Amino acid sequence: MAPTQNFQAVQTPTGDSIFFSLGSDAILYATREVQAKATGWTRMDLSSNLSQTQGGAAIKAKAFAVSQNSKTLAFDLALAVTVGSTNYLYLSLGNSNTDNSWAKGVQWTLVAFDDSSKPSGAKTLTIADVYLVNLPNASQSQACFVDIWRSPPASNPLKLLDRYYILPNGSPRWRLQQLAIDLAAGSITSCLGRRAKDLVGGIYTYGTIGGTPQLIYVPQYNPFRPTVPPNPARLAVPAGSKSIATSIDMQGHSNLFVSGSSGLSVFTPDEQDDGSAAVPIITDPVVSNVSELSAMTAAGLTVVWGLNSQRTLFYTKCYAGSEADPSAWSVPMPLVTNVTSYAFYANNGHGNSILFAHVAGAQLVQLTQDPITANWIKRQIMLPTTDISHMVEFNGFTTRMEIIGDNGIQQKDVGVILKATSPVSVFINDVYYVLSADAPVTVKTDAAGAINIIQQSDSLAVVCYQASFATSPNDAVYVNPASKALAKLYTIQDKDSLNGAKVTRADGTVQPLVPSGVPDGDRQAAATALQNLARISKGLPADGSRQAAPVAVMGGSTPARRKVLMAMTVNGSPNSQLELHTQPAAAHGQMLASGFRAYLIGAADLFTSSISAAMKSLVFKVVNGVNEVWVQVGDIVYRALLDCVAARCASRRMDVPGYPSFTSLYSLQNVYRQAEEIYDRITIMIPEPSGKE
């Protein structure tokens, strides 16, 4: 799917994704994830049919906003459209977000401009932006604001705006929010929320107002005296602030996050009075000078995403309710580079993040964080094509299961129940499905008695399957799609066997696994690392789940503090002994000898993020009975747990320009990605009393 101008994402009650986007053709689209279809996605035009309400005139979607009820997952839409030279506002509230409701389409309601103090305003209405949020437990569940040009742009050189809040069932429905300051188009950033003690929602606005950086919060209206303007709260602006975002908790209260020159700060819901100051929570160059910021609270977690000036997208998270505690936040992870725009949501059931991103020079991609292993799974968004010559190429693993009867003949139309350790999207016999542990999918073997499962993956870290017959669901077999690839890698014992390893490419050509010119010492180091990983894999659960461990990546602690001595490069000396401790460190890090700082992060984050591009040292250790990998990057030491198959596989993701000692490791990770398909062929023998089963 090609990039769009703007998009926002929500989830369905069944865990599927929907993202709303404003196309370059000025149409508002909803792109839905649908199972049991060829591509897995379908797109619907939501705005063009509004032409019927405007006498058949052409409709151009201009701006939109989406909000979702955190409890019911119903969603609301606000849309500003242009008809001729005039703008109109439409709302669609309380959409149930089910397949049945989508079959009926979205129903819009025109909210005509009805401010009696501006009798000609409806004819000259020019909307600058729309804002919409759903607030649980508030007296007014939907909070909607609209910024309009005070006068037409041609006669408004200062770009002054008027702000209205919308009461869909009120009279009038457009209510001017009287402010003591002037807002100018292009100079402000706004987001919605509600303070802990307020009955109604409100709007936060940051920008250069009257030549001075200001950050203010204004309630929607004064619920006790509606005819009296609400009192604004002028919040202390953190130095160098550039962007703001809110996360709404289950009580409908908002944390306000602000990115400044020194890092990330937060105003908690009960600390947003006039003159309140933010609490610094993360001081890290990754989260400084962020141009775009977004946040969300769901499933007991608060997640913050940001896009910095280098167009690198990062994320950090903490347990909900701990937002003001700097030690509660995870290390900010730079995940994707060259991002032009993004949208995300935190899955309400599993708490993992689902990210949609436009990467420069690429199509729209989806990144889903595995809720079990924390590995990031990347895939493209594919829509049904109108041209049979269109094709999409991606890296992945194909698992082929064959059902063979006692007579040695493949059995067709045999029902097989499929599950996955973690939620994962796959193509089963060319049809799109999402497999998970708690939502089994039943499919039948094809005419050849086979079931082919294709899982898109850019690494050896894949999700494992569980298969059983529909007639005997408790007799299951576990399948690791990468098992054959890993088995071949683990046959490498030393540099000599590494030298003899060959790779057959998709075009049939054969080349050495490790490029010529790699020193023998580096080859031996790569072989030793593979043997370490092979040793670790023997003690991990075969189904891909996590190994039970006394350590948690976020918010946990080890039973006891232990010292670990490891050789790392310290102050230029490559064999220095650096004293590390097993006690986990949070975002601020644990101070070590020689000015080093240690962080505990997830293995998937360590090897997926750009941290892996600057490694200087890598050591495998067994600490408290758990296999760990310790990595040095500058004066920082990162520690990750290898407690599941995917974490172990993720540790091969080592693309380290400038560090030749890791060249061979990176080549290993790419071995089987060069093949067009990787088959993990499984033959299941079954009795045949009925000729089929």
XYZ file of C-alpha atoms in Angstrom:
693
model
C 0.000 0.000 0.000
C 1.369 3.408 -0.990
C 1.905 6.248 1.518
C -0.935 8.596 2.444
C -1.014 12.154 3.750
C -2.181 11.363 7.285
C -3.349 8.269 9.140
C -4.440 7.010 12.553
C -4.861 3.444 13.782
C -7.338 1.668 16.082
C -8.069 -1.952 16.977
C -11.141 -4.154 16.724
C -12.615 -6.245 19.566
C -11.099 -9.331 17.907
C -7.604 -7.801 17.909
C -7.397 -6.885 14.218
C -6.182 -3.507 12.976
C -7.937 -0.633 11.241
C -6.217 2.492 10.103
C -7.862 5.612 8.773
C -5.957 7.657 6.221
C -6.361 10.780 4.134
C -5.267 9.949 0.612
C -3.613 12.231 -1.903
C -6.941 12.092 -3.764
C -8.631 13.928 -0.818
C -10.631 10.851 0.218
C -10.878 9.467 3.755
C -10.179 5.730 3.706
C -10.566 2.976 6.290
C -8.190 0.068 5.676
C -9.286 -3.004 7.636
C -7.474 -6.187 8.474
C -9.745 -9.073 7.457
C -9.108 -12.775 7.897
C -9.851 -15.647 5.516
C -9.173 -13.361 2.528
C -6.430 -13.455 -0.085
C -4.467 -10.335 0.951
C -5.674 -9.811 4.529
C -6.648 -6.171 3.995
C -9.531 -4.300 2.413
C -10.021 -0.568 1.912
C -13.250 1.424 2.093
C -13.986 4.966 0.895
C -15.677 6.774 3.805
C -16.105 10.293 2.466
C -17.170 10.333 -1.191
C -20.782 9.366 -0.433
C -21.166 12.652 1.473
C -21.699 14.212 -1.938
C -25.334 13.086 -1.603
C -25.782 15.502 1.325
C -24.364 18.383 -0.696
C -26.572 18.189 -3.756
C -24.132 16.000 -5.677
C -21.223 18.462 -5.335
C -17.693 17.109 -5.231
C -16.354 16.361 -1.749
C -12.725 16.825 -0.716
C -11.706 15.468 2.683
C -9.514 18.057 4.405
C -8.826 16.914 7.975
C -10.051 14.161 10.277
C -9.719 12.820 13.799
C -10.394 9.396 15.310
C -11.000 8.406 18.917
C -11.765 5.036 20.484
C -13.552 3.994 23.648
C -10.950 2.115 25.693
C -13.584 -0.205 27.202
C -15.940 -1.048 24.329
C -13.471 -0.288 21.472
C -16.242 1.575 19.642
C -14.798 4.452 17.628
C -15.763 8.038 16.773
C -14.875 10.055 13.683
C -14.737 13.777 12.954
C -14.241 14.916 9.364
C -13.756 18.348 7.812
C -14.551 18.507 4.098
C -14.392 21.157 1.408
C -17.302 21.761 -0.948
C -16.525 24.511 -3.390
C -14.963 27.252 -1.252
C -16.693 26.335 2.024
C -15.842 23.816 4.742
C -18.253 21.538 6.620
C -17.944 19.385 9.722
C -19.316 15.827 9.928
C -19.361 13.491 12.928
C -19.878 9.735 13.197
C -20.095 8.632 16.828
C -20.374 5.302 18.607
C -19.478 2.963 15.730
C -19.470 -0.576 17.129
C -16.403 -1.691 15.124
C -17.640 -5.182 14.235
C -17.806 -6.938 10.858
C -21.587 -6.543 10.813
C -21.416 -2.806 11.456
C -18.754 -2.326 8.791
C -20.985 -4.088 6.294
C -23.493 -1.249 6.818
C -20.831 1.457 6.456
C -20.246 4.603 8.504
C -23.198 6.928 9.106
C -22.341 10.658 9.094
C -24.139 13.586 10.722
C -23.637 17.111 9.415
C -22.852 19.545 12.235
C -23.750 22.843 10.581
C -22.034 26.000 11.839
C -24.613 27.718 14.054
C -22.817 30.467 15.993
C -25.449 33.228 15.960
C -22.796 35.905 16.561
C -21.442 35.158 13.083
C -24.510 34.953 10.823
C -22.403 34.723 7.661
C -19.859 32.353 9.172
C -21.335 29.211 7.615
C -20.709 30.560 4.127
C -17.082 31.501 4.763
C -16.168 28.716 7.216
C -12.520 27.648 6.846
C -11.509 24.815 9.172
C -7.857 24.637 10.195
C -7.961 21.431 12.268
C -10.239 19.060 14.197
C -9.615 17.264 17.503
C -11.562 14.382 18.997
C -11.142 12.191 22.089
C -13.270 9.672 23.963
C -13.112 10.120 27.737
C -14.336 7.310 30.004
C -16.220 8.423 33.116
C -16.564 12.037 31.964
C -19.908 13.861 31.991
C -19.388 14.461 28.251
C -17.771 11.289 26.860
C -16.751 12.818 23.529
C -14.672 15.970 23.538
C -14.493 17.606 20.118
C -12.740 20.869 19.245
C -12.465 22.666 15.921
C -10.046 25.449 15.031
C -11.338 27.800 12.306
C -9.836 30.843 10.644
C -11.191 33.982 12.313
C -11.595 35.472 8.864
C -10.780 34.065 5.397
C -7.025 33.457 4.888
C -6.775 36.145 2.208
C -7.837 38.833 4.713
C -6.112 37.294 7.755
C -2.337 37.975 7.499
C -1.769 37.078 11.175
C -3.445 33.690 10.611
C -5.579 34.160 13.715
C -7.844 31.305 14.761
C -11.038 30.910 16.739
C -11.538 27.720 18.713
C -14.907 26.050 19.150
C -15.983 23.059 21.156
C -18.764 20.932 19.723
C -21.822 19.668 21.604
C -23.376 17.185 19.126
C -26.758 17.214 20.895
C -26.675 20.823 22.091
C -28.183 24.013 20.833
C -26.184 25.686 19.541
C -23.763 22.900 18.710
C -20.819 25.207 17.928
C -19.669 26.916 21.171
C -16.922 29.535 21.002
C -14.226 28.859 23.588
C -13.304 32.289 24.849
C -9.562 32.606 25.448
C -7.391 35.394 26.805
C -4.763 34.720 24.127
C -4.644 34.623 20.358
C -3.927 31.389 18.487
C -2.234 31.511 15.085
C -2.427 28.802 12.430
C 0.843 26.922 11.934
C 2.339 27.992 15.258
C 0.544 25.684 17.717
C 0.249 22.009 18.622
C -2.797 20.745 20.478
C -4.031 17.512 22.051
C -7.000 16.559 24.204
C -7.429 15.123 27.684
C -8.909 15.672 31.131
C -7.401 16.615 34.486
C -8.070 14.423 37.498
C -10.458 16.842 39.194
C -12.368 18.040 36.125
C -15.836 16.865 35.098
C -15.320 17.626 31.397
C -12.480 17.216 28.959
C -10.275 19.987 27.676
C -7.505 20.879 25.275
C -3.759 21.397 25.747
C -2.076 23.890 23.442
C 1.634 24.500 23.033
C 3.311 27.003 20.768
C 4.644 30.481 20.349
C 1.708 32.584 21.477
C 2.222 36.331 21.426
C 5.937 35.776 20.745
C 6.380 33.701 23.936
C 6.453 29.886 24.242
C 3.373 28.884 26.199
C 1.702 25.683 27.303
C -1.898 26.025 28.441
C -4.797 23.777 29.324
C -8.387 24.951 28.961
C -11.443 22.865 29.940
C -14.112 22.432 27.293
C -16.435 24.675 29.313
C -17.285 25.580 32.898
C -19.743 22.822 33.940
C -20.943 24.828 36.946
C -21.462 28.130 35.108
C -21.597 27.338 31.369
C -21.991 30.990 30.373
C -18.720 31.913 32.142
C -15.435 31.147 30.342
C -13.398 28.356 32.016
C -10.180 29.294 33.760
C -7.060 28.336 31.770
C -4.077 26.678 33.443
C -0.718 28.030 32.266
C 1.782 25.218 32.731
C 5.521 25.786 33.121
C 7.175 25.120 29.761
C 10.194 22.733 29.912
C 13.287 24.185 28.250
C 13.425 23.687 24.509
C 9.964 22.115 24.262
C 8.908 21.054 20.780
C 6.040 18.567 21.022
C 3.317 17.334 23.367
C 1.099 14.247 23.651
C -1.452 12.820 26.072
C -2.328 9.308 27.197
C -5.807 8.662 28.605
C -6.059 6.173 31.474
C -9.021 3.938 32.295
C -10.517 6.672 34.521
C -10.482 9.104 31.611
C -7.649 11.225 33.044
C -4.680 12.340 30.974
C -0.933 12.365 31.458
C 0.626 15.161 29.414
C 4.059 14.367 27.966
C 6.404 17.090 26.747
C 9.617 16.630 24.793
C 12.263 19.270 25.437
C 15.933 19.836 24.741
C 16.939 17.814 27.812
C 14.562 14.882 27.349
C 11.045 13.764 28.174
C 8.863 15.188 30.982
C 5.342 14.536 32.234
C 2.501 16.448 33.868
C 0.471 13.864 35.788
C -3.347 14.252 35.856
C -3.333 15.748 39.381
C -0.459 18.178 38.695
C -1.869 20.366 35.940
C -2.890 23.494 37.802
C -1.889 27.022 36.872
C 1.895 27.255 37.261
C 2.472 23.491 37.616
C 5.877 22.185 36.546
C 6.596 18.948 34.678
C 8.488 16.019 36.188
C 11.584 15.019 34.124
C 11.394 11.274 33.505
C 13.962 10.451 30.790
C 17.107 12.379 29.928
C 18.503 10.784 26.812
C 19.556 12.233 23.431
C 17.145 9.829 21.728
C 14.112 11.556 23.311
C 15.391 15.127 22.999
C 14.104 17.630 20.429
C 11.288 15.357 19.282
C 9.249 16.788 16.424
C 6.290 14.381 16.792
C 5.129 12.721 20.007
C 2.272 10.330 20.771
C 1.244 8.273 23.782
C -1.327 5.700 24.866
C -2.342 3.811 28.010
C -3.823 0.331 27.586
C -3.624 -3.118 29.211
C -1.818 -1.695 32.237
C 0.991 -0.048 30.230
C 1.716 3.494 29.103
C 3.683 3.689 25.859
C 5.258 6.821 24.375
C 6.419 7.019 20.759
C 8.398 9.869 19.259
C 10.012 10.963 16.017
C 13.194 12.953 16.539
C 14.930 15.466 14.282
C 16.869 12.638 12.560
C 13.500 11.038 11.629
C 14.277 8.101 13.914
C 11.246 6.576 15.588
C 11.708 5.473 19.209
C 9.500 4.138 21.982
C 9.582 3.757 25.749
C 7.044 2.365 28.221
C 6.182 1.963 31.890
C 3.438 0.445 33.985
C 0.331 2.633 34.107
C 0.282 4.757 37.247
C 4.088 5.029 37.383
C 4.465 7.742 34.746
C 6.132 10.230 37.164
C 8.741 7.694 38.337
C 11.898 7.982 36.201
C 13.050 4.519 37.283
C 9.825 2.931 35.974
C 10.486 3.735 32.309
C 12.176 1.357 29.910
C 15.234 2.407 27.957
C 14.079 4.461 24.912
C 14.649 2.251 21.883
C 15.330 3.758 18.416
C 13.399 1.269 16.290
C 12.966 2.582 12.730
C 14.912 5.194 10.766
C 13.920 7.502 7.883
C 10.292 7.595 9.021
C 8.058 10.213 7.435
C 4.902 9.510 9.468
C 3.540 6.872 11.796
C 0.546 5.690 13.833
C 0.284 3.104 16.573
C -1.933 1.586 19.205
C -1.353 -0.603 22.241
C -3.310 -3.844 22.001
C -6.040 -3.772 24.613
C -5.766 -7.495 25.277
C -2.040 -8.231 25.215
C -0.508 -4.792 25.862
C 1.905 -5.098 22.919
C 2.351 -2.280 20.420
C 1.212 -2.334 16.788
C 2.940 0.280 14.655
C 2.250 1.542 11.135
C 5.020 3.588 9.547
C 5.824 5.246 6.258
C 9.533 4.853 5.608
C 11.188 7.150 3.070
C 11.264 5.521 -0.343
C 9.122 2.571 0.817
C 5.532 1.513 1.161
C 3.509 1.492 4.350
C 4.720 -1.238 6.711
C 3.347 -2.718 9.906
C 5.513 -3.641 12.883
C 3.907 -5.804 15.558
C 5.613 -6.491 18.857
C 5.293 -10.099 19.934
C 3.591 -9.998 23.380
C 5.485 -13.138 24.459
C 9.004 -12.615 23.121
C 8.911 -8.813 22.491
C 10.366 -9.472 19.027
C 9.271 -7.038 16.307
C 7.546 -8.634 13.306
C 7.518 -6.610 10.096
C 5.125 -7.002 7.191
C 3.759 -5.025 4.282
C 0.156 -3.921 3.897
C -1.264 -5.572 0.768
C -4.580 -4.630 -0.813
C -6.453 -6.611 -3.482
C -4.965 -5.822 -6.885
C -6.758 -4.964 -10.098
C -3.796 -6.163 -12.187
C -2.901 -9.860 -12.162
C 0.698 -8.963 -13.030
C 1.201 -7.165 -9.706
C 3.314 -9.019 -7.162
C 4.868 -8.418 -3.750
C 8.238 -9.850 -2.727
C 9.218 -10.427 0.897
C 11.434 -12.630 3.064
C 9.763 -15.394 5.007
C 9.528 -19.012 6.085
C 7.243 -21.598 4.511
C 6.201 -24.539 6.672
C 4.654 -27.436 4.771
C 2.629 -30.038 6.659
C 1.571 -33.213 4.881
C -1.083 -35.613 6.167
C -0.288 -39.169 5.048
C -2.483 -42.183 5.684
C -1.416 -45.724 6.543
C -1.440 -46.514 2.837
C 1.243 -43.880 2.250
C -1.104 -41.601 0.315
C -1.582 -37.912 1.116
C -5.010 -37.216 2.616
C -7.051 -34.253 1.363
C -9.788 -32.342 3.254
C -8.453 -33.337 6.685
C -9.293 -30.787 9.396
C -6.271 -29.397 11.257
C -6.380 -26.967 14.181
C -3.581 -24.395 14.152
C -2.412 -22.139 16.959
C 0.655 -19.963 17.501
C 2.660 -19.163 20.603
C 2.091 -15.458 19.931
C -0.293 -13.572 17.634
C 1.145 -13.697 14.114
C -0.235 -13.049 10.642
C 0.337 -15.834 8.119
C -0.875 -17.089 4.766
C -2.317 -20.607 4.995
C -2.818 -22.195 1.582
C -2.781 -18.685 0.099
C -5.402 -17.279 2.489
C -4.656 -14.691 5.189
C -5.144 -15.576 8.880
C -3.955 -14.383 12.274
C -2.867 -17.252 14.521
C -2.634 -16.963 18.296
C -2.651 -19.148 21.397
C -6.239 -18.371 22.370
C -7.953 -18.154 18.952
C -7.400 -21.427 17.058
C -7.974 -21.595 13.310
C -9.279 -24.753 11.666
C -8.228 -25.386 8.064
C -8.339 -28.370 5.740
C -5.567 -29.960 3.742
C -5.510 -29.186 0.038
C -5.803 -31.644 -2.856
C -2.207 -32.728 -2.240
C -2.912 -33.452 1.433
C -0.857 -30.472 2.539
C -1.111 -27.272 4.530
C 1.380 -24.547 3.583
C 1.980 -21.741 6.106
C 3.969 -18.669 5.051
C 5.213 -16.357 7.793
C 6.863 -13.109 6.772
C 10.125 -12.468 8.645
C 13.349 -10.555 8.117
C 15.297 -12.671 10.623
C 15.453 -16.116 12.167
C 13.254 -14.933 15.041
C 9.882 -16.409 14.085
C 6.719 -17.439 15.899
C 6.224 -21.162 16.563
C 3.072 -23.098 15.694
C 0.991 -25.804 17.347
C -0.917 -28.246 15.114
C -3.465 -30.924 15.988
C -6.235 -32.831 14.259
C -9.735 -31.469 14.582
C -10.772 -34.940 15.770
C -8.118 -35.018 18.521
C -7.318 -31.407 19.500
C -5.340 -32.381 22.617
C -2.697 -34.307 20.653
C -0.564 -31.452 19.359
C 2.805 -31.158 17.647
C 4.965 -28.034 17.988
C 6.632 -26.534 14.943
C 9.469 -24.015 14.766
C 9.500 -22.693 11.165
C 13.225 -21.900 11.438
C 14.300 -25.246 12.924
C 16.005 -26.570 9.786
C 17.808 -23.299 9.143
C 19.011 -23.204 12.743
C 20.069 -26.849 12.662
C 22.318 -26.123 9.689
C 23.844 -23.116 11.411
C 24.563 -25.107 14.547
C 26.621 -27.663 12.605
C 29.312 -24.991 12.369
C 31.861 -25.947 15.031
C 34.896 -23.824 14.176
C 36.364 -21.528 11.551
C 37.167 -24.447 9.257
C 33.552 -25.615 9.064
C 32.508 -21.982 8.646
C 34.909 -21.652 5.714
C 33.258 -24.641 4.022
C 29.704 -23.374 4.435
C 27.977 -22.397 1.184
C 24.769 -20.530 0.398
C 22.496 -21.338 -2.538
C 20.666 -18.235 -3.690
C 17.179 -18.130 -5.153
C 18.629 -17.962 -8.689
C 20.591 -21.177 -8.094
C 24.026 -19.611 -7.753
C 26.267 -20.752 -4.904
C 28.488 -18.484 -2.830
C 30.508 -18.752 0.407
C 28.543 -18.087 3.584
C 31.267 -15.750 4.842
C 32.762 -13.254 2.373
C 36.429 -13.536 1.550
C 38.678 -11.178 3.447
C 37.189 -11.853 6.879
C 40.141 -12.598 9.245
C 40.452 -16.059 10.792
C 39.991 -14.609 14.275
C 36.655 -13.140 13.296
C 35.565 -16.417 11.713
C 36.419 -18.321 14.860
C 34.569 -15.746 16.985
C 31.464 -16.207 14.831
C 31.650 -19.999 15.099
C 32.066 -19.772 18.879
C 29.028 -17.477 19.130
C 26.923 -19.951 17.161
C 27.932 -22.776 19.489
C 27.010 -20.639 22.492
C 23.588 -20.020 20.973
C 23.165 -23.715 20.191
C 23.955 -24.524 23.820
C 21.445 -21.945 25.049
C 18.686 -23.228 22.757
C 18.747 -26.690 24.329
C 17.407 -25.280 27.599
C 14.624 -23.153 26.110
C 10.960 -24.191 25.691
C 10.470 -25.875 22.319
C 7.129 -24.149 21.717
C 8.728 -20.673 21.613
C 7.378 -19.495 24.966
C 9.530 -17.746 27.553
C 11.714 -19.607 30.003
C 10.575 -19.097 33.587
C 13.048 -16.690 35.138
C 13.436 -14.590 38.292
C 14.197 -11.480 36.229
C 11.747 -9.137 34.505
C 12.787 -6.748 31.763
C 10.635 -3.939 33.146
C 9.465 -3.335 36.672
C 10.978 -6.550 38.106
C 13.995 -7.355 40.242
C 16.344 -10.258 40.773
C 16.142 -12.261 44.013
C 19.697 -11.310 44.873
C 22.363 -8.949 43.632
C 25.314 -10.716 42.066
C 28.572 -9.456 40.619
C 29.694 -10.565 37.169
C 33.173 -9.911 35.821
C 33.437 -9.710 32.058
C 36.135 -8.653 29.637
C 35.241 -5.490 27.770
C 36.960 -2.564 26.188
C 37.431 0.020 28.945
C 39.302 3.247 28.254
C 40.925 1.738 25.188
C 42.059 -1.460 26.874
C 40.251 -4.411 25.232
C 40.875 -6.913 28.065
C 39.797 -4.816 31.050
C 37.620 -6.510 33.681
C 34.370 -4.577 34.077
C 32.344 -5.290 37.212
C 28.655 -5.633 36.387
C 25.738 -6.402 38.670
C 22.688 -8.533 37.990
C 20.347 -6.048 39.648
C 18.263 -4.620 36.769
C 18.644 -0.967 35.870
C 15.892 1.296 34.601
C 16.012 4.140 32.100
C 18.505 6.171 34.104
C 20.889 3.185 34.190
C 23.082 1.576 36.820
C 26.448 3.260 37.378
C 29.451 0.987 36.955
C 33.182 1.319 37.335
C 35.121 3.615 34.988
C 32.071 5.813 34.358
C 30.076 3.093 32.605
C 26.306 2.850 32.846
C 24.258 -0.363 32.502
C 20.757 -0.923 31.138
C 18.516 -3.971 31.201
C 16.487 -4.288 27.988
C 14.780 -6.946 25.906
C 16.836 -9.030 23.495
C 14.519 -8.137 20.614
C 14.962 -4.420 21.325
C 18.724 -4.817 21.585
C 19.175 -6.452 18.202
C 16.320 -4.795 16.325
C 17.191 -1.225 17.242
C 20.093 0.869 15.999
C 22.022 -0.029 19.173
C 23.345 -3.074 17.334
C 25.072 -0.782 14.842
C 27.593 0.427 17.432
C 28.581 -2.667 19.413
C 32.143 -2.948 20.653
C 31.994 -6.084 22.788
C 29.613 -9.002 23.234
C 29.674 -11.666 25.947
C 27.330 -14.570 26.785
C 26.800 -15.248 30.492
C 24.642 -17.506 32.674
C 23.331 -15.432 35.593
C 20.907 -16.788 38.199
C 20.278 -19.744 35.898
C 19.270 -17.528 32.958
C 21.286 -17.083 29.762
C 22.097 -13.458 29.066
C 23.972 -11.443 26.501
C 25.958 -8.350 27.545
C 26.869 -5.744 24.942
C 29.041 -2.660 25.190
C 28.199 0.464 23.163
C 30.487 3.355 24.014
C 30.295 3.891 27.768
C 26.990 2.009 28.045
C 26.520 -1.689 28.747
C 23.247 -3.300 27.656
C 22.083 -6.556 29.218
C 19.395 -8.741 27.615
C 17.857 -12.085 28.525
C 17.927 -15.004 26.080
C 14.891 -16.715 27.574
C 13.013 -17.913 24.494
C 13.728 -19.177 20.994
C 12.900 -15.838 19.372
C 15.217 -13.925 21.714
C 18.022 -16.340 20.895
C 17.358 -15.924 17.167
C 17.132 -12.148 17.493
C 20.675 -12.170 18.822
C 21.853 -12.858 15.274
C 20.631 -9.494 14.075
C 24.052 -7.892 14.111
C 24.657 -5.514 11.234
C 27.647 -3.597 12.549
C 29.378 -1.352 10.000
C 32.852 -0.393 11.120
C 33.319 -3.438 13.341
C 34.776 -6.251 11.180
C 34.586 -8.751 14.050
C 30.822 -8.902 13.545
C 30.811 -9.114 9.752
C 30.598 -12.893 9.797
C 27.812 -12.854 12.388
C 25.752 -10.577 10.184
C 26.366 -12.894 7.239
C 25.061 -15.803 9.300
C 21.829 -13.979 9.983
C 21.335 -13.508 6.239
C 22.111 -17.063 5.164
C 18.642 -18.381 4.537
C 17.019 -15.021 3.882
C 18.712 -15.230 0.472
C 16.620 -18.253 -0.419
C 13.236 -17.745 -2.013
C 11.524 -20.070 0.481
C 12.594 -22.176 3.437
C 10.689 -25.418 3.899
C 10.259 -27.105 7.248
C 8.567 -30.251 5.992
C 6.631 -32.217 8.597
C 5.063 -35.587 7.856
C 2.284 -36.630 10.243
C 1.386 -40.341 10.123
C -2.257 -41.094 10.958
C -4.432 -44.241 11.081
C -6.852 -44.701 8.220
C -10.000 -46.571 9.297
C -12.286 -44.316 7.251
C -9.943 -43.702 4.376
C -9.175 -40.186 5.588
C -8.396 -40.250 9.266
